[in-house]
Coordinates of C-alpha atoms in Angstrom, one line a residue:
Chain A
M1 CA 0.1 0.0 0.0
K2 CA 2.7 2.4 1.0
N3 CA 4.6 1.5 -2.0
L4 CA 1.5 2.4 -4.2
I5 CA 1.0 5.6 -2.7
L6 CA 4.5 6.5 -3.3
V7 CA 4.4 5.4 -6.8
A8 CA 1.2 7.4 -7.2
L9 CA 2.7 10.4 -5.9
I10 CA 5.9 10.2 -8.0
L11 CA 3.7 10.1 -10.9
A12 CA 1.5 13.0 -9.9
S13 CA 4.6 15.1 -9.3
Q14 CA 5.8 14.6 -12.9
A15 CA 3.6 17.5 -14.2
S16 CA 1.3 15.4 -16.8
P17 CA 3.3 15.5 -20.0
A18 CA 0.1 16.3 -21.7
Q19 CA -0.1 19.5 -20.6
K20 CA 3.4 20.3 -22.1
I21 CA 3.1 20.2 -25.6
V22 CA 6.1 20.2 -27.9
S23 CA 5.8 22.0 -31.2
V24 CA 5.3 19.9 -34.5
K25 CA 6.2 22.6 -37.1
S26 CA 8.1 25.7 -36.8
K27 CA 9.6 28.4 -38.9
T28 CA 12.1 30.9 -37.4
T29 CA 13.2 33.6 -40.0
F30 CA 16.1 36.0 -39.6
F31 CA 16.2 39.3 -41.7
S32 CA 18.8 42.0 -42.2
S33 CA 18.7 44.8 -44.6
A34 CA 22.2 45.4 -45.8
V35 CA 23.7 48.1 -48.2
L36 CA 24.6 45.6 -50.9
E37 CA 21.9 43.0 -50.7
D38 CA 19.3 42.1 -48.0
I39 CA 20.1 39.1 -46.1
T40 CA 17.5 36.4 -45.0
A41 CA 17.7 32.9 -43.6
T42 CA 15.2 30.3 -42.4
T43 CA 15.1 27.5 -40.3
T44 CA 12.5 24.6 -39.5
K45 CA 14.8 23.0 -37.0
G46 CA 13.6 25.0 -33.9
K47 CA 11.7 23.4 -31.4
S48 CA 9.3 25.1 -28.6
V49 CA 7.5 23.4 -25.6
I50 CA 4.4 25.1 -24.0
N51 CA 2.8 24.4 -20.7
L52 CA -0.9 24.8 -21.4
L53 CA -1.6 24.8 -17.6
N54 CA 0.1 28.1 -17.0
G55 CA 1.4 29.6 -20.4
E56 CA 5.1 28.7 -19.6
I57 CA 7.0 28.6 -23.0
A58 CA 10.5 27.4 -24.2
F59 CA 12.2 27.8 -27.3
S60 CA 15.4 26.3 -28.6
I61 CA 17.0 26.9 -31.9
P62 CA 20.1 25.2 -33.5
I63 CA 21.9 28.5 -35.1
N64 CA 23.6 26.2 -37.6
S65 CA 20.5 25.2 -39.0
F66 CA 19.7 28.6 -40.6
K67 CA 19.7 28.3 -44.3
F68 CA 21.1 31.1 -46.6
A69 CA 20.8 31.6 -50.3
K70 CA 24.5 31.7 -50.4
S71 CA 26.7 29.1 -48.8
L72 CA 29.4 31.7 -47.9
M73 CA 26.9 33.9 -46.3
Q74 CA 25.9 30.7 -44.2
E75 CA 29.5 30.0 -43.4
H76 CA 30.2 33.8 -42.3
F77 CA 27.0 33.7 -40.0
N78 CA 28.1 30.8 -38.4
E79 CA 31.9 31.3 -38.1
K80 CA 32.1 35.1 -37.8
Y81 CA 28.9 36.5 -36.3
M82 CA 27.2 33.7 -34.2
E83 CA 30.2 31.6 -33.5
S84 CA 27.9 28.6 -33.8
E85 CA 30.5 26.0 -32.6
K86 CA 30.8 27.8 -29.2
F87 CA 27.3 28.9 -28.9
P88 CA 25.2 26.2 -30.7
K89 CA 21.8 27.3 -29.8
A90 CA 19.6 30.3 -29.1
T91 CA 16.8 30.0 -26.5
F92 CA 13.9 31.7 -24.7
L93 CA 12.5 30.8 -21.5
G94 CA 9.6 32.6 -20.2
R95 CA 5.7 33.1 -19.9
I96 CA 2.9 34.3 -21.7
N97 CA 1.2 36.9 -19.7
N98 CA -2.5 36.5 -19.1
W99 CA -2.6 33.0 -20.5
E100 CA -5.6 31.0 -20.5
H101 CA -6.1 27.5 -22.3
K102 CA -8.3 27.7 -25.5
K103 CA -8.2 31.4 -25.5
S104 CA -6.7 33.3 -28.3
L105 CA -4.9 36.2 -27.6
P106 CA -4.2 38.3 -30.8
E107 CA -2.1 40.9 -28.8
A108 CA -0.2 38.6 -26.3
V109 CA 3.1 39.6 -24.5
A110 CA 5.7 37.0 -23.6
T111 CA 8.5 37.8 -20.9
G112 CA 11.5 35.8 -20.3
N113 CA 14.8 35.3 -20.6
L114 CA 16.5 35.3 -24.4
M115 CA 19.8 33.8 -25.0
I116 CA 21.7 34.5 -28.1
H117 CA 25.3 34.2 -28.7
G118 CA 25.9 33.0 -25.1
V119 CA 24.4 36.1 -23.8
S120 CA 21.3 36.2 -21.7
K121 CA 18.9 39.1 -21.5
Q122 CA 15.6 40.0 -19.9
F123 CA 13.4 40.2 -23.0
S124 CA 9.8 41.0 -23.7
T125 CA 7.9 40.8 -27.0
K126 CA 4.5 41.1 -28.4
G127 CA 2.9 38.3 -30.3
A128 CA -0.2 36.3 -31.2
V129 CA -1.6 33.2 -29.7
I130 CA -4.1 31.6 -31.9
F131 CA -6.1 28.7 -31.0
K132 CA -7.8 26.6 -33.6
K133 CA -9.5 23.4 -33.4
D134 CA -6.9 20.7 -33.3
K135 CA -3.9 23.3 -33.1
L136 CA -2.3 26.3 -31.5
I137 CA -0.2 28.4 -33.5
I138 CA 2.1 31.0 -31.7
E139 CA 3.6 33.9 -33.9
A140 CA 6.0 36.8 -33.0
K141 CA 7.9 39.4 -34.7
F142 CA 10.8 41.3 -33.1
N143 CA 13.9 43.2 -33.6
I144 CA 17.2 42.4 -31.9
R145 CA 20.3 44.4 -31.6
L146 CA 23.4 42.7 -32.5
E147 CA 25.4 44.6 -29.9
D148 CA 23.1 43.6 -27.0
F149 CA 24.0 39.9 -27.7
G150 CA 27.8 40.7 -28.0
V151 CA 27.6 39.9 -31.8
E152 CA 30.4 41.7 -33.4
V153 CA 30.6 42.7 -37.1
P154 CA 34.3 42.3 -38.4
S155 CA 35.4 45.7 -39.4
I156 CA 36.8 44.6 -42.8
M157 CA 33.7 42.7 -43.8
F158 CA 32.3 44.1 -47.3
Q159 CA 28.8 43.0 -46.7
K160 CA 28.0 44.4 -43.6
I161 CA 24.6 43.3 -41.9
A162 CA 22.6 45.9 -40.0
E163 CA 23.0 46.5 -36.4
E164 CA 19.5 45.4 -35.7
V165 CA 18.1 42.3 -37.4
E166 CA 14.6 41.2 -37.4
I167 CA 13.3 37.8 -36.1
T168 CA 10.0 36.1 -37.2
V169 CA 8.8 33.0 -35.4
T170 CA 5.9 30.8 -36.1
Y171 CA 5.2 27.9 -34.1
E172 CA 2.5 25.3 -34.3
Y173 CA 1.4 22.9 -31.5
P174 CA -1.0 20.0 -31.7
I175 CA -4.0 20.2 -29.2
Y176 CA -5.5 17.2 -28.2
E177 CA -9.4 17.6 -27.6
N178 CA -9.6 14.8 -24.9
V179 CA -7.0 16.3 -22.6
S180 CA -8.6 18.2 -19.5
I181 CA -6.4 20.9 -18.3
E182 CA -6.8 21.5 -14.5
K183 CA -5.5 24.2 -12.6
Chain B
M1 CA 1.7 18.7 -4.7
K2 CA 3.0 19.6 -1.5
M3 CA -0.5 19.2 0.3
L4 CA -0.3 15.9 -0.7
A5 CA 3.1 15.3 0.5
L6 CA 2.0 16.6 4.0
K7 CA -1.2 14.5 4.2
S8 CA 0.6 11.1 3.8
K9 CA 3.7 12.0 5.8
A10 CA 2.5 10.2 8.8
V11 CA 2.2 6.9 7.1
W12 CA 5.5 7.2 5.5
Q13 CA 9.0 5.8 6.5
A14 CA 11.7 8.0 6.5
S15 CA 13.5 6.3 3.8
N16 CA 10.2 6.7 1.5
L17 CA 10.0 10.3 2.5
L18 CA 13.6 10.9 1.2
L19 CA 13.0 9.2 -2.0
A20 CA 9.9 11.0 -2.8
C21 CA 11.5 14.3 -2.2
M22 CA 13.9 13.3 -4.7
F23 CA 11.4 13.2 -7.2
L24 CA 9.3 16.1 -6.0
L25 CA 11.9 18.6 -5.6
P26 CA 13.0 18.8 -9.2
A27 CA 9.6 18.8 -10.4
S28 CA 8.4 21.8 -8.5
S29 CA 11.5 24.1 -8.3
F30 CA 12.8 23.3 -11.7
A31 CA 9.5 23.1 -13.5
Q32 CA 10.4 26.0 -15.9
A33 CA 14.0 25.1 -16.6
G34 CA 12.6 21.7 -17.3
L35 CA 10.8 22.9 -20.3
L36 CA 14.5 23.7 -22.0
D37 CA 15.2 20.4 -21.0
M38 CA 12.6 18.9 -22.8
L39 CA 13.9 20.4 -26.1
K40 CA 17.5 19.3 -25.5
D41 CA 17.3 15.8 -26.9
E42 CA 15.2 17.5 -29.8
T43 CA 17.7 20.0 -30.8
D44 CA 20.8 18.3 -29.8
S45 CA 20.1 15.4 -32.4
L46 CA 21.7 17.2 -35.4
I47 CA 24.8 16.9 -37.2
N48 CA 27.1 19.7 -36.5
Y49 CA 29.7 20.1 -39.4
T50 CA 32.8 21.8 -38.2
N51 CA 33.1 25.3 -39.8
A52 CA 35.8 27.0 -41.8
A53 CA 38.7 24.7 -41.0
F54 CA 40.5 26.6 -43.9
K55 CA 39.1 29.7 -45.6
G56 CA 40.7 29.0 -48.9
T57 CA 40.6 25.8 -51.2
H58 CA 44.3 26.6 -51.1
I59 CA 46.7 27.2 -48.3
I60 CA 49.7 28.7 -49.9
N61 CA 50.9 26.8 -52.8
G62 CA 48.8 23.4 -52.3
H63 CA 45.2 22.6 -51.6
S64 CA 43.6 22.5 -48.4
T65 CA 40.6 19.9 -47.5
K66 CA 38.1 22.7 -48.1
T67 CA 35.9 22.4 -51.0
K68 CA 33.5 25.0 -52.8
S69 CA 30.0 24.5 -52.0
K70 CA 27.4 23.3 -54.6
G71 CA 26.9 26.0 -57.1
E72 CA 29.9 28.1 -56.1
L73 CA 32.3 29.5 -58.5
D74 CA 35.8 30.6 -57.2
F75 CA 38.0 32.6 -59.6
L76 CA 41.6 32.6 -58.4
I77 CA 44.5 34.7 -59.0
Y78 CA 47.9 33.6 -58.0
H79 CA 51.1 35.7 -58.3
R80 CA 54.7 34.8 -57.4
F81 CA 57.4 37.5 -57.6
G82 CA 61.1 36.9 -58.0
T83 CA 63.3 36.1 -55.0
I84 CA 63.7 39.0 -52.6
N85 CA 67.7 38.4 -52.5
S86 CA 67.9 39.2 -56.1
G87 CA 68.7 42.8 -54.9
I88 CA 67.7 46.3 -55.8
E89 CA 68.5 45.7 -59.4
D90 CA 65.4 43.4 -59.6
F91 CA 63.7 45.6 -57.3
F92 CA 63.7 42.5 -54.8
G93 CA 62.0 40.2 -56.9
L94 CA 59.2 42.5 -57.8
D95 CA 60.3 42.8 -61.6
Q96 CA 59.7 39.2 -62.3
A97 CA 56.3 37.9 -62.1
N98 CA 54.9 34.4 -62.5
M99 CA 51.1 33.8 -62.1
R100 CA 48.3 31.3 -62.5
L101 CA 44.7 32.2 -63.2
G102 CA 42.2 29.6 -62.2
F103 CA 38.4 28.7 -61.9
E104 CA 37.1 26.3 -59.4
Y105 CA 33.4 25.1 -59.2
G106 CA 31.4 23.0 -56.8
I107 CA 29.4 20.3 -58.5
T108 CA 28.3 19.3 -55.1
D109 CA 29.2 20.5 -51.7
V110 CA 31.9 17.8 -51.7
I111 CA 33.0 17.4 -55.3
N112 CA 34.9 20.1 -57.0
V113 CA 36.5 20.6 -60.5
G114 CA 39.1 23.0 -61.4
I115 CA 40.9 24.5 -64.5
G116 CA 44.0 26.8 -64.6
R117 CA 46.6 28.4 -66.5
S118 CA 50.0 29.3 -65.2
S119 CA 52.8 31.4 -66.9
Y120 CA 55.1 28.9 -65.5
K121 CA 56.2 26.9 -68.7
K122 CA 52.9 28.1 -70.0
T123 CA 51.1 25.3 -68.1
Y124 CA 47.4 24.3 -68.1
D125 CA 46.2 22.2 -65.4
G126 CA 42.9 20.7 -64.4
F127 CA 42.0 18.8 -61.0
L128 CA 39.4 16.9 -59.5
K129 CA 38.9 17.1 -55.7
W130 CA 36.5 14.9 -53.6
K131 CA 35.8 15.6 -50.0
F132 CA 34.6 12.1 -48.8
L133 CA 34.7 12.9 -45.0
R134 CA 33.8 16.0 -43.2
Q135 CA 34.8 16.7 -39.5
K136 CA 31.5 16.7 -37.6
S137 CA 30.1 16.4 -34.3
G138 CA 26.5 15.8 -32.8
K139 CA 24.4 12.9 -33.9
E140 CA 27.2 11.9 -36.3
K141 CA 30.8 12.2 -35.3
A142 CA 34.0 12.4 -37.4
P143 CA 37.1 13.7 -36.1
V144 CA 38.7 14.5 -39.2
S145 CA 37.9 15.7 -43.0
I146 CA 39.6 14.0 -45.7
T147 CA 39.8 15.1 -49.3
W148 CA 41.1 13.4 -52.4
L149 CA 43.0 15.5 -55.2
S150 CA 43.8 14.3 -58.6
T151 CA 45.6 17.0 -60.8
I152 CA 47.0 16.9 -64.4
T153 CA 49.2 19.5 -65.9
I154 CA 50.4 20.1 -69.4
P155 CA 53.3 22.4 -70.1
T156 CA 53.0 24.0 -73.5
V157 CA 56.7 25.2 -74.0
N158 CA 59.3 22.8 -74.9
I159 CA 62.4 23.7 -73.0
T160 CA 65.0 21.3 -74.5
E161 CA 63.8 19.0 -77.1
D162 CA 60.4 18.1 -78.8
L163 CA 58.0 16.2 -76.8
T164 CA 54.9 15.1 -77.6
T165 CA 52.0 16.6 -75.3
L166 CA 51.8 13.3 -73.6
E167 CA 55.4 13.1 -72.7
R168 CA 54.9 16.8 -71.2
M169 CA 52.2 15.8 -68.8
G170 CA 52.7 15.4 -65.1
F171 CA 50.1 14.3 -62.4
A172 CA 49.7 14.6 -58.7
N173 CA 47.3 12.5 -56.6
Q174 CA 47.2 13.7 -52.9
L175 CA 45.2 12.6 -49.8
M176 CA 44.6 15.5 -47.2
V177 CA 43.7 14.8 -43.9
S178 CA 42.8 17.9 -41.7
R179 CA 41.5 18.5 -38.3
K180 CA 40.3 21.7 -36.7
F181 CA 41.2 21.5 -32.9
G182 CA 38.9 23.9 -31.0
E183 CA 38.3 27.3 -32.6
K184 CA 41.6 28.6 -33.8
L185 CA 43.9 25.8 -35.0
T186 CA 43.7 23.5 -37.9
L187 CA 46.3 21.1 -38.9
Q188 CA 46.7 18.9 -42.2
L189 CA 48.7 16.2 -43.5
M190 CA 49.0 15.4 -46.9
P191 CA 50.9 12.3 -48.4
G192 CA 50.8 12.3 -52.0
L193 CA 52.6 10.9 -55.2
V194 CA 53.9 12.9 -58.2
H195 CA 54.1 11.2 -61.8
L196 CA 56.2 12.8 -64.4
N197 CA 56.0 11.5 -68.1
T198 CA 59.3 12.9 -68.7
V199 CA 62.1 13.4 -66.1
P200 CA 65.6 15.1 -66.9
T201 CA 67.8 11.9 -67.1
K202 CA 67.0 8.1 -67.7
S203 CA 68.0 7.4 -64.2
D204 CA 65.6 9.7 -62.7
N205 CA 62.5 8.0 -61.0
N206 CA 59.2 9.3 -62.7
N207 CA 57.4 8.9 -59.4
V208 CA 58.1 11.1 -56.5
L209 CA 56.5 10.5 -53.2
Y210 CA 55.9 13.2 -50.7
L211 CA 54.5 14.1 -47.5
G212 CA 53.1 17.7 -46.8
G213 CA 52.1 19.3 -43.6
A214 CA 50.2 22.6 -43.3
Y215 CA 48.5 24.5 -40.5
R216 CA 46.2 27.5 -40.1
Y217 CA 45.8 29.4 -37.0
K218 CA 43.1 32.0 -36.6
L219 CA 43.9 35.4 -35.2
N220 CA 40.5 36.7 -35.3
Q221 CA 37.5 36.9 -37.5
S222 CA 39.3 38.1 -40.5
F223 CA 43.0 37.3 -40.1
A224 CA 44.7 33.9 -40.0
L225 CA 48.4 32.6 -40.0
T226 CA 49.1 29.7 -42.3
G227 CA 52.2 27.6 -43.4
E228 CA 52.9 24.4 -45.3
Y229 CA 55.7 22.3 -46.1
Y230 CA 56.1 19.5 -48.5
Y231 CA 58.6 17.2 -47.9
Q232 CA 60.0 15.0 -50.9
I233 CA 60.8 11.4 -49.8
N234 CA 62.5 10.5 -53.1
P235 CA 63.5 13.7 -55.0
I236 CA 64.6 13.8 -58.5
A237 CA 68.3 12.8 -58.2
S238 CA 69.9 14.7 -61.4
V239 CA 68.7 18.1 -60.3
K240 CA 69.1 19.9 -57.0
T241 CA 65.5 20.7 -55.9
Y242 CA 64.3 21.9 -52.4
D243 CA 61.3 21.2 -50.5
A244 CA 58.7 23.8 -51.1
I245 CA 58.0 25.8 -48.0
G246 CA 55.6 28.6 -47.4
F247 CA 54.5 31.0 -44.6
G248 CA 51.4 33.1 -44.9
V249 CA 48.6 35.4 -43.8
D250 CA 45.0 34.9 -44.8
I251 CA 42.7 37.9 -44.8
E252 CA 39.0 37.6 -45.4
T253 CA 36.6 40.2 -46.2
G254 CA 33.4 38.6 -47.2
G255 CA 33.4 37.3 -50.9
H256 CA 37.2 37.7 -51.1
V257 CA 40.0 35.8 -49.4
F258 CA 43.4 37.3 -49.8
Q259 CA 46.5 35.2 -49.1
L260 CA 49.9 37.1 -48.7
H261 CA 52.9 34.9 -48.3
I262 CA 56.6 33.9 -48.9
T263 CA 57.8 30.9 -50.3
N264 CA 60.7 29.6 -52.2
A265 CA 58.5 27.8 -55.0
R266 CA 57.9 29.5 -58.3
P267 CA 55.5 26.7 -59.9
T268 CA 52.0 27.1 -58.8
F269 CA 50.7 23.8 -59.2
E270 CA 51.4 20.3 -57.4
N271 CA 53.7 18.4 -59.5
G272 CA 55.5 21.8 -60.4
F273 CA 56.3 23.1 -56.8
I274 CA 56.5 19.7 -55.1
T275 CA 59.4 18.2 -57.4
G276 CA 60.6 21.6 -59.3
T277 CA 61.5 24.0 -56.7
T278 CA 65.3 24.9 -57.1
D279 CA 65.3 27.6 -54.6
N280 CA 66.5 27.1 -51.1
F281 CA 64.2 29.1 -48.7
W282 CA 67.0 29.1 -46.0
D283 CA 69.6 30.7 -48.5
G284 CA 67.3 33.6 -48.7
D285 CA 65.6 32.6 -52.1
I286 CA 62.4 33.9 -50.8
R287 CA 59.5 35.1 -52.8
F288 CA 56.8 37.3 -52.1
G289 CA 53.6 36.1 -53.6
F290 CA 49.8 36.3 -53.0
N291 CA 46.6 34.5 -54.0
I292 CA 43.4 36.3 -54.4
S293 CA 40.1 34.4 -54.5
R294 CA 36.8 35.6 -55.2
T295 CA 33.6 33.4 -54.9
F296 CA 30.4 33.7 -56.9
Q297 CA 27.2 31.7 -56.2
V298 CA 26.3 30.9 -59.8
G299 CA 24.1 27.9 -59.3
K300 CA 21.8 26.8 -56.7
K301 CA 23.1 25.9 -53.4
E302 CA 22.5 22.3 -51.8
E303 CA 19.5 22.0 -49.4

């Protein structure tokens, strides 16, 4: 009996995995306007997990998975700017304010810790939370300053990227009808 | 969760409580960090190719393990001046010039072809390069990059006698193994075999075995130091030749790589500089030289 209670408690303590949903589809885009040409890159390898109970959310994006139009740009992005061998991922860990399960928030605000290039910063951005019948979509668009995250632009680079780059994220999570979310 | 723990406390033995705490604590106090941990496995399970072991497909005179990516066309200009110890009369070698123009193209990310024309013996050259192992970590691991190189050269001047085109041809086959140690240092070893269809005298061996070594040391995001040495295991006996040696600096500015160096070699292709370098670096027969490469993305890159 004692053991049974113990097992039950252990199971209960590990917050029910059904409440934490991992994204199934994602798109993260990086855009920088530059003098010679605009530079853009996209990855679909980013992953996110959201706790449907309280709106806690995490993102993890492998830097070297960004695809550029030109191989050389990709190499420079990884080697010169992001140093992706040293700092392989960008992460965000935070919470969506005023979160309520199954309630779409067209003007949601997420606050938390954004880590890029090994530098962690308190960060807040606007975005949208869209609940559909069988899925949840989270979108956001924000600007980050390279300087804030210690990303240096080598002084003799011909193609200079802007001091501020625009990041767009679109993540999709599956929602299972029969799962009850309890407070 | 805490409520439950309190309620059942009475019926528990101490050991059980301890055990339960071990499970309860991480779940409550680290619930948020746990979200990122949940993603760790998913985002760790990628292949991480080691970036930029070398910035150029050439180090100084010879090749590096680097290949151009699919759809990239590289235009290369090589320049070698005369020896510095030729003095003021020749303006320390700058009066003399020897050059090579070349194109290299990435058929795939790992298979490259190239052609070139050198002023040294008015030589045409062509090569095929295949990188069959890429240094990588993560889901798949490989400690080194390995690239195969095969070159053919056809000098179009007859220096001594009338030789057919076939008789003037030379070849080099070389295996290059490189490893990037950490962020800054890359080392490369390249054993190879030069075959010359014609050698100076009948007693000379047509095949010259060699072992090359090279390094690149990254100073910052734009500058790196390089060096290379090609040791001839059985050099041609009838002519006094020296091992080709070079030290240089790589400067990268985006689409261009500038390589400035000093070397004792005049020819700018494998079988030439490995078996035909007649200047002794340590006697001061040093040439200033540079390579400039410009990369164009002309085809679609690999997905």
